[in-house]
């Protein structure tokens, strides 16, 4: 029997230890189905190996950097981008269909979605551009927010910590943040993942290091307290655990009551796919900085690729064990559910596998974008993001949903009878929607409503970010904008006509927020034809309390601010300010000591995008901050590095 528990809001705020409080819990019990009965309907087997405890590598945290000293190299480094013949063949067929479909649509693109939209549309409360983390190829966004209001964000190269107002508390290269020199690993970090474990009031971070079997490691980092600035306990696991000359790619992470899990794909050095594996670890030892007991599962039945473990959808956690899901990369008519039945301390633990029929899915075409003939690759149909709550696994991924156009696939899987209770295909004509993330948004334990955010683009728009609500009945709302693209993206070599898009979008319910708040992160196209990362806060519906809390936010006229190029090397930089309507704005430049250096603008800015040009003559080399206010509150706090 597996039990599920979550703390009250007060307990979640006060919990500083590693276990859930003994009181203030609501316990949900899985339907009374014995392990033996569940195993009868499961297929296949899996192998497991319990390892010796892994030693702690170090106790960082290094002092924050005001600028990244070492030049960061950005690599198209994921093994999942190695050629997959079935995906490529289907993509070519979809690409051939696109011109005909686009011609029929014309330019009258729709939002809301083509389905009847009656669910409540989410609203944007606040947002800021995470300028400290820059971009990458691909950007590989990750983000988590704690009950205490710490926001940890990262891309392949860089980690930064903000508060909820968008003030930067510190930024580091990934190599320095995780003490790469002390660990003896090369400076090749990618696929970062960070989670806030609300049951323990801590952060858990994982990523891959190295892209050969000789150098491959799996980083696992546990915050030493609920303040991520106080340091992390760091462990490096083998990226070649089977000693079969493979390296570890595309890590996905989750937590349960007692454990954390890291899944990943093993590749040969030539890019040939080998198999997916699961690392299973006792989390309390990680939070305490002790030897990390761990176990890995391999030769998993169903031959899954890109296994997605799912954490709890509300405050607290569930367990023992964890649920995982997987989809086929190219196409399919079934999804794979895995039940890791207990903790690694249980000698009777099993990994059960179920194949669950769903509506057919397949990859879509490469996406068109405004202002260029460079198309964006939507990746494949791998399971992207999900959670478990009240007997259901909710998860999302991208795929063809309207002819060759990309849309979002959303499933609800009932884990007591191994059936899909909702198969939703969500699209909007003329747009490609991709790289979704999902969070529970119900108002009661029986409410199955969710919030989904995603990346979107069309031949008439730049890559941006949106969010919509799917209510308990499965009805879809209109979408709201979270980040507006201000330029097309081309992050490959100039001769390429296909650019990376995505790869990830994050969404998390802030567990102690009242009224309900949801925080996300994703990339949008900037004027440098690369990506910028946006962190945003969403709500669903309104209340008197909302109106009081948000009375200033409702009237804000500034939607977004972007500073480019950054660093500045040629005498001037631009400040792009997106205005929801014509209004007052004040723009000032500060140094790192908090002293105002220049007043750049004070007065009206017109609705739409405004570009201010700033000459750097007379500015010493160093770090500065652009403050933009709308005469009510600080709308942006953007870092700019002058290196001339």
Coordinates of C-alpha atoms in Angstrom, one line a residue:
X1 CA 0.0 0.0 0.0
X2 CA 1.3 3.4 -0.9
X3 CA 0.1 6.5 1.2
X4 CA 0.1 10.1 0.2
X5 CA 0.4 13.1 2.5
X6 CA 0.6 16.8 2.4
X7 CA 1.1 19.5 5.0
X8 CA -1.1 22.4 5.9
X9 CA 0.1 25.8 4.7
X10 CA 1.3 26.7 8.2
X11 CA 3.3 23.4 8.6
X12 CA 4.8 23.9 5.1
X13 CA 6.0 27.4 6.2
X14 CA 7.6 26.2 9.4
X15 CA 9.1 22.9 8.3
X16 CA 12.9 23.2 8.4
X17 CA 13.7 19.6 8.9
X18 CA 13.7 16.7 6.5
X19 CA 10.5 14.8 7.4
X20 CA 6.9 15.9 7.2
X21 CA 5.5 17.1 10.5
X22 CA 3.8 14.5 12.7
X23 CA 0.6 16.6 12.8
X24 CA -1.3 18.8 10.5
X25 CA -1.4 16.1 7.7
X26 CA -4.2 14.9 5.5
X27 CA -3.5 11.3 4.5
X28 CA -4.8 9.9 1.2
X29 CA -4.8 6.2 0.8
X30 CA -4.5 4.5 -2.6
X31 CA -7.5 2.1 -3.4
X32 CA -7.2 -1.2 -1.7
X33 CA -5.4 -3.2 -4.4
X34 CA -2.7 -5.5 -3.2
X35 CA 0.7 -5.5 -4.8
X36 CA 0.1 -9.1 -5.9
X37 CA -3.1 -8.0 -7.8
X38 CA -1.4 -5.0 -9.4
X39 CA 1.5 -7.2 -10.5
X40 CA -0.8 -9.6 -12.3
X41 CA -1.7 -7.0 -14.8
X42 CA 1.8 -5.6 -15.1
X43 CA 4.1 -6.7 -17.9
X44 CA 7.8 -7.4 -18.0
X45 CA 10.7 -7.1 -15.6
X46 CA 13.5 -4.8 -14.7
X47 CA 16.9 -5.2 -13.1
X48 CA 18.2 -3.2 -10.1
X49 CA 21.5 -2.8 -8.4
X50 CA 22.0 -1.2 -4.9
X51 CA 25.2 0.8 -4.8
X52 CA 27.5 1.7 -2.0
X53 CA 26.9 5.2 -0.5
X54 CA 28.3 8.0 -2.6
X55 CA 30.5 10.5 -0.8
X56 CA 29.8 14.2 -0.5
X57 CA 32.0 16.2 -2.9
X58 CA 32.0 19.7 -1.4
X59 CA 30.2 22.3 0.6
X60 CA 30.0 25.3 -1.7
X61 CA 28.5 28.2 -2.1
X62 CA 31.1 30.4 -3.7
X63 CA 30.5 34.2 -3.6
X64 CA 28.1 35.4 -6.2
X65 CA 29.6 36.8 -9.4
X66 CA 28.6 40.2 -10.6
X67 CA 29.7 39.0 -14.0
X68 CA 30.7 35.7 -15.5
X69 CA 34.5 35.8 -15.7
X70 CA 35.0 32.8 -17.9
X71 CA 33.6 32.8 -21.4
X72 CA 30.8 30.3 -21.7
X73 CA 30.6 28.0 -24.7
X74 CA 27.1 26.9 -25.8
X75 CA 26.8 23.5 -27.4
X76 CA 24.0 21.7 -29.2
X77 CA 24.8 19.0 -26.7
X78 CA 21.8 16.8 -26.2
X79 CA 21.9 13.3 -27.4
X80 CA 18.2 13.4 -28.2
X81 CA 19.1 15.6 -31.1
X82 CA 21.1 12.8 -32.7
X83 CA 19.3 11.5 -35.8
X84 CA 16.2 9.4 -35.1
X85 CA 15.2 7.9 -38.5
X86 CA 11.5 7.5 -37.7
X87 CA 11.2 11.0 -36.3
X88 CA 13.1 12.5 -39.2
X89 CA 10.9 10.7 -41.8
X90 CA 7.7 11.8 -40.1
X91 CA 8.9 15.3 -39.8
X92 CA 9.7 15.5 -43.5
X93 CA 6.2 14.3 -44.3
X94 CA 4.7 17.0 -42.0
X95 CA 7.0 19.7 -43.5
X96 CA 5.6 18.9 -47.0
X97 CA 2.1 19.3 -45.7
X98 CA 2.7 22.7 -44.1
X99 CA 2.7 25.1 -47.1
X100 CA -0.7 23.8 -48.2
X101 CA -2.2 24.1 -44.8
X102 CA -0.7 27.5 -44.2
X103 CA -2.1 28.8 -47.5
X104 CA -5.6 27.7 -46.5
X105 CA -5.4 29.4 -43.2
X106 CA -4.2 32.8 -44.5
X107 CA -3.2 35.2 -41.8
X108 CA -6.4 35.1 -39.6
X109 CA -4.9 33.3 -36.7
X110 CA -7.0 32.6 -33.6
X111 CA -6.6 32.9 -29.9
X112 CA -8.6 31.6 -28.1
X113 CA -8.2 28.0 -29.1
X114 CA -10.3 26.5 -31.8
X115 CA -12.2 24.4 -29.2
X116 CA -15.0 26.2 -27.3
X117 CA -13.3 28.2 -24.5
X118 CA -15.3 28.4 -21.3
X119 CA -12.8 27.7 -18.6
X120 CA -11.4 30.7 -16.7
X121 CA -8.4 32.3 -18.5
X122 CA -5.3 32.7 -16.3
X123 CA -4.0 36.2 -15.7
X124 CA -0.4 37.4 -15.6
X125 CA 0.4 39.0 -12.2
X126 CA 4.1 39.8 -12.6
X127 CA 7.2 38.9 -14.6
X128 CA 10.9 39.7 -15.0
X129 CA 13.6 38.8 -17.5
X130 CA 16.3 36.6 -15.9
X131 CA 19.1 38.4 -17.6
X132 CA 21.8 36.9 -15.3
X133 CA 21.5 33.5 -16.9
X134 CA 21.7 34.6 -20.5
X135 CA 20.9 31.9 -23.1
X136 CA 22.4 28.8 -24.6
X137 CA 22.0 26.2 -27.4
X138 CA 19.5 25.1 -26.4
X139 CA 18.6 27.3 -23.4
X140 CA 17.4 24.4 -21.3
X141 CA 15.4 26.5 -18.8
X142 CA 14.8 25.3 -15.3
X143 CA 13.2 27.1 -12.3
X144 CA 11.8 26.4 -8.8
X145 CA 10.3 28.7 -6.2
X146 CA 10.2 28.0 -2.4
X147 CA 7.7 28.9 0.2
X148 CA 10.2 31.5 1.4
X149 CA 10.2 33.2 -2.0
X150 CA 13.6 32.2 -3.3
X151 CA 13.6 31.7 -7.1
X152 CA 16.3 29.4 -8.5
X153 CA 16.7 29.6 -12.3
X154 CA 19.3 28.1 -14.6
X155 CA 20.2 27.4 -18.2
X156 CA 23.0 25.1 -19.5
X157 CA 25.8 27.5 -18.5
X158 CA 24.6 29.6 -15.6
X159 CA 22.6 29.5 -12.3
X160 CA 21.0 32.5 -10.7
X161 CA 18.9 33.2 -7.6
X162 CA 16.3 35.9 -7.4
X163 CA 13.6 37.0 -5.1
X164 CA 9.9 37.3 -6.1
X165 CA 10.4 41.0 -7.0
X166 CA 13.0 40.1 -9.6
X167 CA 15.9 41.3 -7.6
X168 CA 19.1 39.3 -8.4
X169 CA 20.6 37.8 -5.2
X170 CA 23.5 36.1 -7.0
X171 CA 24.6 34.4 -10.2
X172 CA 27.3 31.9 -11.0
X173 CA 28.6 29.8 -13.9
X174 CA 27.4 26.3 -13.5
X175 CA 30.9 25.1 -13.2
X176 CA 31.6 27.4 -10.2
X177 CA 28.3 27.0 -8.5
X178 CA 28.7 23.2 -8.3
X179 CA 32.5 23.3 -7.6
X180 CA 33.4 21.6 -10.9
X181 CA 37.1 22.1 -10.2
X182 CA 36.8 20.4 -6.7
X183 CA 34.8 17.6 -8.2
X184 CA 37.3 17.1 -11.1
X185 CA 34.7 17.3 -13.8
X186 CA 35.0 19.1 -17.2
X187 CA 33.2 22.3 -17.8
X188 CA 30.4 20.8 -19.8
X189 CA 27.2 21.1 -17.9
X190 CA 23.8 20.7 -19.6
X191 CA 20.1 19.7 -19.0
X192 CA 19.8 21.4 -15.6
X193 CA 16.7 20.5 -13.4
X194 CA 15.7 22.1 -10.1
X195 CA 12.8 21.2 -7.9
X196 CA 11.4 22.7 -4.7
X197 CA 10.6 19.8 -2.3
X198 CA 7.8 21.4 -0.2
X199 CA 7.6 18.4 2.1
X200 CA 11.2 19.0 3.2
X201 CA 11.3 22.7 2.5
X202 CA 14.5 22.2 0.4
X203 CA 15.7 22.4 -3.2
X204 CA 17.0 19.4 -5.2
X205 CA 19.1 20.1 -8.4
X206 CA 20.4 17.7 -11.0
X207 CA 22.1 17.9 -14.4
X208 CA 24.4 16.0 -16.7
X209 CA 28.1 16.7 -16.9
X210 CA 30.3 15.4 -19.9
X211 CA 29.2 13.9 -23.2
X212 CA 31.5 10.8 -23.5
X213 CA 31.5 7.7 -21.4
X214 CA 34.9 8.6 -20.1
X215 CA 33.7 12.0 -18.7
X216 CA 30.0 11.5 -18.1
X217 CA 28.6 12.2 -14.6
X218 CA 25.2 12.8 -13.0
X219 CA 25.2 15.8 -10.7
X220 CA 22.9 15.6 -7.6
X221 CA 22.8 18.6 -5.3
X222 CA 20.7 19.1 -2.2
X223 CA 20.3 22.6 -0.6
X224 CA 21.6 22.7 2.9
X225 CA 18.7 24.7 4.1
X226 CA 15.5 26.3 2.8
X227 CA 17.7 29.2 1.7
X228 CA 19.6 28.2 -1.5
X229 CA 22.2 30.9 -0.8
X230 CA 23.4 28.9 2.2
X231 CA 25.1 26.2 0.1
X232 CA 24.5 22.8 -1.3
X233 CA 25.6 19.2 -0.6
X234 CA 26.9 17.9 -3.9
X235 CA 27.3 14.4 -5.2
X236 CA 28.5 13.2 -8.6
X237 CA 27.1 9.8 -9.8
X238 CA 28.5 7.8 -12.7
X239 CA 27.1 8.6 -16.1
X240 CA 28.2 5.1 -17.2
X241 CA 26.8 3.0 -14.4
X242 CA 26.6 -0.2 -16.5
X243 CA 30.2 0.1 -17.6
X244 CA 29.0 -0.4 -21.2
X245 CA 30.7 2.7 -22.7
X246 CA 27.6 4.9 -22.5
X247 CA 27.0 8.5 -21.3
X248 CA 24.0 9.9 -19.4
X249 CA 21.7 12.4 -21.1
X250 CA 18.3 14.2 -20.6
X251 CA 18.0 13.8 -16.8
X252 CA 14.5 14.2 -15.3
X253 CA 13.9 14.5 -11.6
X254 CA 11.2 14.0 -9.0
X255 CA 10.8 13.5 -5.2
X256 CA 8.6 11.4 -3.0
X257 CA 8.3 11.4 0.8
X258 CA 11.6 9.7 1.5
X259 CA 13.5 9.7 -1.8
X260 CA 14.6 11.6 -5.0
X261 CA 14.8 10.1 -8.5
X262 CA 16.8 11.0 -11.5
X263 CA 16.0 9.3 -14.8
X264 CA 18.0 9.6 -18.0
X265 CA 18.9 8.1 -21.4
X266 CA 22.2 6.2 -22.1
X267 CA 24.0 6.9 -25.4
X268 CA 27.1 5.5 -27.0
X269 CA 29.8 8.0 -27.9
X270 CA 28.6 7.8 -31.5
X271 CA 25.1 9.0 -30.4
X272 CA 23.5 5.5 -30.6
X273 CA 20.7 5.1 -28.0
X274 CA 21.2 2.3 -25.5
X275 CA 18.4 2.5 -22.9
X276 CA 16.8 4.5 -20.1
X277 CA 17.7 4.1 -16.5
X278 CA 16.4 5.3 -13.1
X279 CA 18.6 6.5 -10.2
X280 CA 16.8 6.2 -6.8
X281 CA 18.3 7.9 -3.7
X282 CA 17.4 8.5 0.0
X283 CA 16.9 12.3 0.1
X284 CA 17.3 12.9 3.9
X285 CA 21.0 11.8 3.7
X286 CA 21.5 14.2 0.8
X287 CA 19.9 17.1 2.7
X288 CA 22.1 16.2 5.8
X289 CA 25.3 15.9 3.7
X290 CA 25.8 12.2 4.5
X291 CA 26.8 9.3 2.3
X292 CA 24.1 9.0 -0.3
X293 CA 22.5 5.6 -0.5
X294 CA 21.4 4.9 -4.1
X295 CA 20.1 2.3 -6.5
X296 CA 19.6 2.2 -10.2
X297 CA 17.2 0.3 -12.5
X298 CA 18.1 -0.8 -16.0
X299 CA 16.9 -3.3 -18.6
X300 CA 13.4 -1.8 -18.0
X301 CA 10.5 -3.5 -19.7
X302 CA 8.7 -1.6 -22.4
X303 CA 12.0 -0.2 -23.6
X304 CA 11.1 3.3 -22.6
X305 CA 12.9 6.4 -23.8
X306 CA 13.0 9.6 -21.7
X307 CA 11.3 8.3 -18.6
X308 CA 9.5 11.1 -16.7
X309 CA 9.1 10.6 -12.9
X310 CA 6.4 12.8 -11.3
X311 CA 6.4 14.6 -8.0
X312 CA 3.4 15.5 -5.9
X313 CA 1.0 18.2 -7.3
X314 CA 0.3 19.9 -4.0
X315 CA 2.1 20.8 -0.7
X316 CA 4.0 17.9 0.8
X317 CA 4.8 14.6 -1.0
X318 CA 3.6 11.1 -1.7
X319 CA 5.1 7.6 -1.3
X320 CA 6.7 5.2 -0.7
X321 CA 8.0 4.8 -4.3
X322 CA 7.1 6.9 -7.3
X323 CA 5.2 6.9 -10.6
X324 CA 6.8 7.4 -14.0
X325 CA 5.5 7.8 -17.5
X326 CA 6.9 7.6 -21.0
X327 CA 5.8 8.1 -24.6
X328 CA 7.3 7.1 -27.9
X329 CA 9.5 9.7 -29.5
X330 CA 8.1 9.6 -33.0
X331 CA 4.5 8.3 -32.8
X332 CA 2.3 5.9 -30.9
X333 CA -1.2 5.0 -29.6
X334 CA -0.2 4.1 -26.0
X335 CA 1.6 5.6 -23.1
X336 CA 3.8 3.7 -20.6
X337 CA 3.1 3.9 -16.8
X338 CA 5.6 2.6 -14.3
X339 CA 5.0 2.1 -10.6
X340 CA 8.1 1.9 -8.5
X341 CA 6.2 0.3 -5.6
X342 CA 8.3 1.1 -2.6
X343 CA 11.5 2.7 -1.2
X344 CA 14.9 1.1 -1.9
X345 CA 15.0 -0.1 1.7
X346 CA 12.2 -2.5 1.0
X347 CA 13.5 -5.9 -0.2
X348 CA 10.1 -6.5 -1.9
X349 CA 10.3 -3.4 -4.0
X350 CA 9.3 -3.8 -7.7
X351 CA 9.1 -1.7 -10.9
X352 CA 5.8 -2.5 -12.5
X353 CA 5.0 -1.6 -16.1
X354 CA 1.6 -0.9 -17.8
X355 CA 0.9 -0.1 -21.4
X356 CA -2.1 2.2 -21.6
X357 CA -4.0 2.9 -24.8
X358 CA -4.5 6.6 -25.7
X359 CA -5.4 8.6 -28.8
X360 CA -2.8 8.4 -31.5
X361 CA 0.0 10.9 -31.5
X362 CA 3.0 11.8 -33.7
X363 CA 5.5 14.5 -34.3
X364 CA 4.6 17.8 -36.1
X365 CA 6.3 19.9 -38.7
X366 CA 9.1 22.3 -38.0
X367 CA 7.6 25.6 -37.0
X368 CA 7.5 28.8 -39.0
X369 CA 8.4 32.2 -37.4
X370 CA 8.2 35.8 -38.4
X371 CA 10.9 37.6 -40.2
X372 CA 13.1 34.7 -41.3
X373 CA 13.0 31.4 -43.3
X374 CA 14.7 29.7 -40.4
X375 CA 12.3 27.1 -38.9
X376 CA 12.2 26.0 -35.3
X377 CA 12.5 22.3 -34.4
X378 CA 9.7 21.2 -32.0
X379 CA 11.8 18.1 -30.9
X380 CA 9.8 15.0 -30.5
X381 CA 6.8 13.5 -28.6
X382 CA 8.6 12.7 -25.4
X383 CA 6.7 13.2 -22.1
X384 CA 7.7 16.7 -21.0
X385 CA 6.3 17.5 -17.6
X386 CA 3.8 16.1 -15.1
X387 CA 2.6 15.5 -11.5
X388 CA 0.7 13.0 -9.3
X389 CA -2.4 14.0 -7.3
X390 CA -5.5 12.2 -5.9
X391 CA -5.1 9.0 -7.8
X392 CA -4.2 10.5 -11.1
X393 CA -1.0 11.2 -13.0
X394 CA -1.3 14.3 -15.1
X395 CA 1.3 14.9 -17.9
X396 CA 1.8 16.8 -21.1
X397 CA 3.9 16.7 -24.3
X398 CA 3.9 18.1 -27.8
X399 CA 2.9 16.6 -31.1
X400 CA 0.9 17.1 -34.3
X401 CA -2.6 18.3 -33.3
X402 CA -4.0 20.2 -36.3
X403 CA -2.7 18.7 -39.4
X404 CA 1.0 19.4 -39.5
X405 CA 0.8 22.1 -36.8
X406 CA 2.1 21.3 -33.3
X407 CA -0.2 21.3 -30.3
X408 CA -0.2 20.0 -26.8
X409 CA -1.3 16.5 -25.6
X410 CA -2.6 16.3 -22.1
X411 CA -3.4 13.0 -20.3
X412 CA -4.9 12.0 -17.0
X413 CA -3.9 8.5 -16.0
X414 CA -5.9 6.6 -13.3
X415 CA -3.2 4.6 -11.4
X416 CA -5.8 2.3 -9.7
X417 CA -7.1 0.8 -12.9
X418 CA -4.3 1.9 -15.4
X419 CA -6.6 3.7 -17.8
X420 CA -6.4 7.1 -19.4
X421 CA -9.4 9.2 -18.2
X422 CA -8.6 12.2 -20.4
X423 CA -7.0 12.4 -23.8
X424 CA -6.9 16.1 -24.8
X425 CA -5.4 17.5 -28.0
X426 CA -5.1 21.3 -27.7
X427 CA -4.2 23.6 -30.6
X428 CA -4.9 27.0 -32.1
X429 CA -5.0 27.5 -35.9
X430 CA -2.0 29.1 -37.4
X431 CA 0.2 28.6 -34.3
X432 CA 2.7 26.0 -33.3
X433 CA 2.4 25.2 -29.6
X434 CA 5.2 23.3 -28.0
X435 CA 7.3 22.4 -24.9
X436 CA 4.4 22.4 -22.3
X437 CA 4.6 22.3 -18.5
X438 CA 1.7 21.6 -16.1
X439 CA 0.7 22.3 -12.5
X440 CA -2.3 21.3 -10.4
X441 CA -4.8 24.2 -10.1
X442 CA -7.8 22.7 -8.4
X443 CA -9.7 24.4 -5.6
X444 CA -10.4 21.1 -3.7
X445 CA -8.8 17.7 -3.6
X446 CA -11.5 16.4 -6.0
X447 CA -10.9 19.1 -8.5
X448 CA -8.8 17.9 -11.4
X449 CA -8.2 21.3 -12.9
X450 CA -4.7 22.2 -14.2
X451 CA -2.7 25.2 -15.5
X452 CA -0.5 24.6 -18.6
X453 CA 2.1 26.9 -20.0
X454 CA 3.9 26.5 -23.3
X455 CA 5.9 28.1 -26.0
X456 CA 4.2 29.4 -29.2
X457 CA 5.2 30.8 -32.6
X458 CA 3.6 31.5 -36.0
X459 CA 4.6 32.9 -39.3
X460 CA 3.2 36.2 -38.1
X461 CA 4.8 36.3 -34.6
X462 CA 8.1 35.7 -32.8
X463 CA 8.7 32.9 -30.3
X464 CA 6.7 33.7 -27.1
X465 CA 5.2 32.1 -24.1
X466 CA 1.6 31.6 -23.1
X467 CA -0.6 29.8 -20.5
X468 CA -4.1 28.4 -20.3
X469 CA -6.4 26.6 -17.9
X470 CA -8.0 23.2 -18.3
X471 CA -10.8 22.8 -15.7
X472 CA -12.0 19.7 -13.9
X473 CA -14.3 18.8 -16.8
X474 CA -11.4 19.1 -19.3
X475 CA -12.6 22.4 -20.8
X476 CA -9.9 24.6 -22.2
X477 CA -9.7 28.4 -21.6
X478 CA -8.2 31.1 -23.9
X479 CA -4.5 31.6 -23.4
X480 CA -2.8 34.6 -21.8
X481 CA 0.6 35.9 -22.8
X482 CA 3.5 35.3 -20.3
X483 CA 6.3 36.6 -22.5
X484 CA 6.1 38.4 -25.9
X485 CA 8.7 37.5 -28.5
X486 CA 10.5 40.6 -29.9
X487 CA 12.7 38.8 -32.4
X488 CA 13.1 35.6 -34.4
X489 CA 15.5 32.9 -33.2
X490 CA 18.5 31.4 -35.1
X491 CA 20.9 29.8 -32.7
X492 CA 22.5 27.4 -35.1
X493 CA 25.2 28.0 -37.7
X494 CA 24.2 30.7 -40.2
X495 CA 23.9 28.1 -43.0
X496 CA 21.3 26.1 -41.2
X497 CA 17.6 26.5 -41.9
X498 CA 16.5 24.7 -38.7
X499 CA 17.1 26.2 -35.3
X500 CA 16.7 24.6 -31.8
X501 CA 13.4 25.7 -30.1
X502 CA 12.7 25.2 -26.4
X503 CA 13.8 23.0 -24.9
X504 CA 11.9 23.3 -21.6
X505 CA 9.1 25.3 -20.0
X506 CA 8.6 25.1 -16.2
X507 CA 5.5 25.7 -14.1
X508 CA 5.0 25.3 -10.3
X509 CA 2.3 26.1 -7.8
X510 CA 3.8 28.2 -5.0
X511 CA 2.5 26.0 -2.2
X512 CA 2.0 28.5 0.6
X513 CA 0.5 31.3 -1.6
X514 CA -2.9 32.6 -0.7
X515 CA -4.6 33.4 -3.0
X516 CA -3.2 30.8 -5.3
X517 CA -0.2 31.7 -7.4
X518 CA 1.7 29.8 -10.1
X519 CA 5.3 30.5 -11.2
X520 CA 6.8 29.6 -14.5
X521 CA 9.9 30.1 -16.6
X522 CA 10.4 29.8 -20.4
X523 CA 12.4 31.3 -23.3
X524 CA 11.2 33.9 -25.7
X525 CA 12.9 35.3 -28.9
X526 CA 14.9 38.5 -28.4
X527 CA 16.2 41.1 -30.8
X528 CA 19.6 39.4 -31.0
X529 CA 18.0 36.4 -32.6
X530 CA 18.7 34.3 -29.5
X531 CA 16.7 33.6 -26.4
X532 CA 16.0 35.4 -23.2
X533 CA 14.5 33.7 -20.1
X534 CA 11.3 35.1 -18.6
X535 CA 10.1 34.2 -15.1
X536 CA 6.4 34.9 -14.5
X537 CA 3.7 34.7 -11.9
X538 CA 0.1 33.7 -12.8
X539 CA -3.3 33.4 -11.1
X540 CA -6.7 32.0 -12.1
X541 CA -9.8 33.9 -11.3
X542 CA -10.2 36.9 -9.0
X543 CA -11.3 37.6 -5.5
X544 CA -11.5 40.6 -3.2
X545 CA -8.2 39.6 -1.7
X546 CA -6.7 39.4 -5.2
X547 CA -7.9 42.9 -5.9
X548 CA -6.3 44.3 -2.8
X549 CA -3.0 42.5 -3.4
X550 CA -2.8 43.3 -7.1
X551 CA -4.3 46.8 -7.2
X552 CA -0.9 48.1 -8.5
X553 CA -0.2 45.2 -10.8
X554 CA -3.5 45.5 -12.5
X555 CA -2.7 49.1 -13.6
X556 CA 0.9 48.4 -14.7
X557 CA 1.6 49.5 -18.3
X558 CA 5.0 47.9 -18.7
X559 CA 4.8 44.3 -20.0
X560 CA 8.5 43.6 -20.4
X561 CA 12.0 45.0 -20.6
X562 CA 15.0 43.6 -22.5
X563 CA 18.6 45.0 -22.6
X564 CA 20.8 44.1 -25.6
X565 CA 23.5 43.5 -26.6
X566 CA 24.9 42.2 -23.3
X567 CA 27.8 42.5 -22.6
X568 CA 28.3 45.9 -24.4
X569 CA 31.5 46.0 -26.5
X570 CA 30.8 48.7 -29.2
X571 CA 29.8 52.0 -27.5
X572 CA 26.1 51.7 -27.1
X573 CA 23.3 49.3 -26.0
X574 CA 19.5 49.2 -26.5
X575 CA 16.7 49.0 -23.9
X576 CA 13.6 47.5 -25.4
X577 CA 10.5 48.4 -23.3
X578 CA 7.2 46.7 -24.3
X579 CA 4.2 48.9 -23.2
X580 CA 0.7 47.5 -22.9
X581 CA -0.6 51.0 -23.4
X582 CA 0.8 54.5 -23.6
X583 CA 2.0 55.6 -20.2
X584 CA 4.6 57.1 -18.0
X585 CA 8.0 55.3 -17.5
X586 CA 11.2 56.2 -15.8
X587 CA 14.5 54.6 -16.8
X588 CA 17.7 55.0 -14.8
X589 CA 21.1 53.4 -14.7
X590 CA 22.7 52.4 -11.4
X591 CA 26.2 51.0 -10.5
X592 CA 26.8 48.0 -8.2
X593 CA 27.0 50.3 -5.1
X594 CA 23.4 51.4 -5.7
X595 CA 24.3 54.9 -6.9
X596 CA 22.4 56.4 -9.8
X597 CA 24.8 57.0 -12.7
X598 CA 22.4 58.4 -15.3
X599 CA 18.8 59.2 -15.9
X600 CA 18.0 57.7 -19.3
X601 CA 14.3 58.6 -19.7
X602 CA 11.4 60.1 -17.8
X603 CA 8.1 60.6 -19.5
X604 CA 5.6 59.0 -21.8
X605 CA 6.3 55.9 -23.9
X606 CA 3.9 54.7 -26.6
X607 CA 1.9 51.5 -26.7
X608 CA 4.0 48.7 -28.2
X609 CA 7.8 48.2 -28.3
X610 CA 10.0 51.3 -27.5
X611 CA 13.7 51.1 -28.1
X612 CA 16.0 53.5 -26.1
X613 CA 19.6 53.8 -27.3
X614 CA 22.2 54.4 -24.5
X615 CA 25.7 55.6 -25.3
X616 CA 28.4 54.1 -23.0
X617 CA 30.9 56.9 -23.5
X618 CA 32.2 57.9 -20.1
X619 CA 31.1 54.7 -18.4
X620 CA 33.9 52.8 -16.8
X621 CA 34.1 49.1 -17.6
X622 CA 32.0 47.2 -15.1
X623 CA 28.5 46.0 -14.2
X624 CA 25.4 48.3 -14.1
X625 CA 21.7 47.9 -13.5
X626 CA 18.9 49.4 -15.6
X627 CA 15.9 50.3 -13.5
X628 CA 12.5 50.8 -15.2
X629 CA 9.5 52.0 -13.2
X630 CA 6.0 52.9 -14.2
X631 CA 5.6 55.6 -11.5
X632 CA 4.0 52.9 -9.3
X633 CA 6.6 50.2 -8.8
X634 CA 9.8 48.7 -10.1
X635 CA 8.9 47.0 -13.4
X636 CA 12.4 45.7 -14.2
X637 CA 15.9 45.4 -12.8
X638 CA 18.2 44.4 -15.6
X639 CA 21.9 43.8 -15.4
X640 CA 24.2 45.2 -18.2
X641 CA 27.9 44.6 -18.5
X642 CA 30.1 47.3 -20.1
X643 CA 33.3 45.7 -21.4
X644 CA 34.6 48.3 -23.8

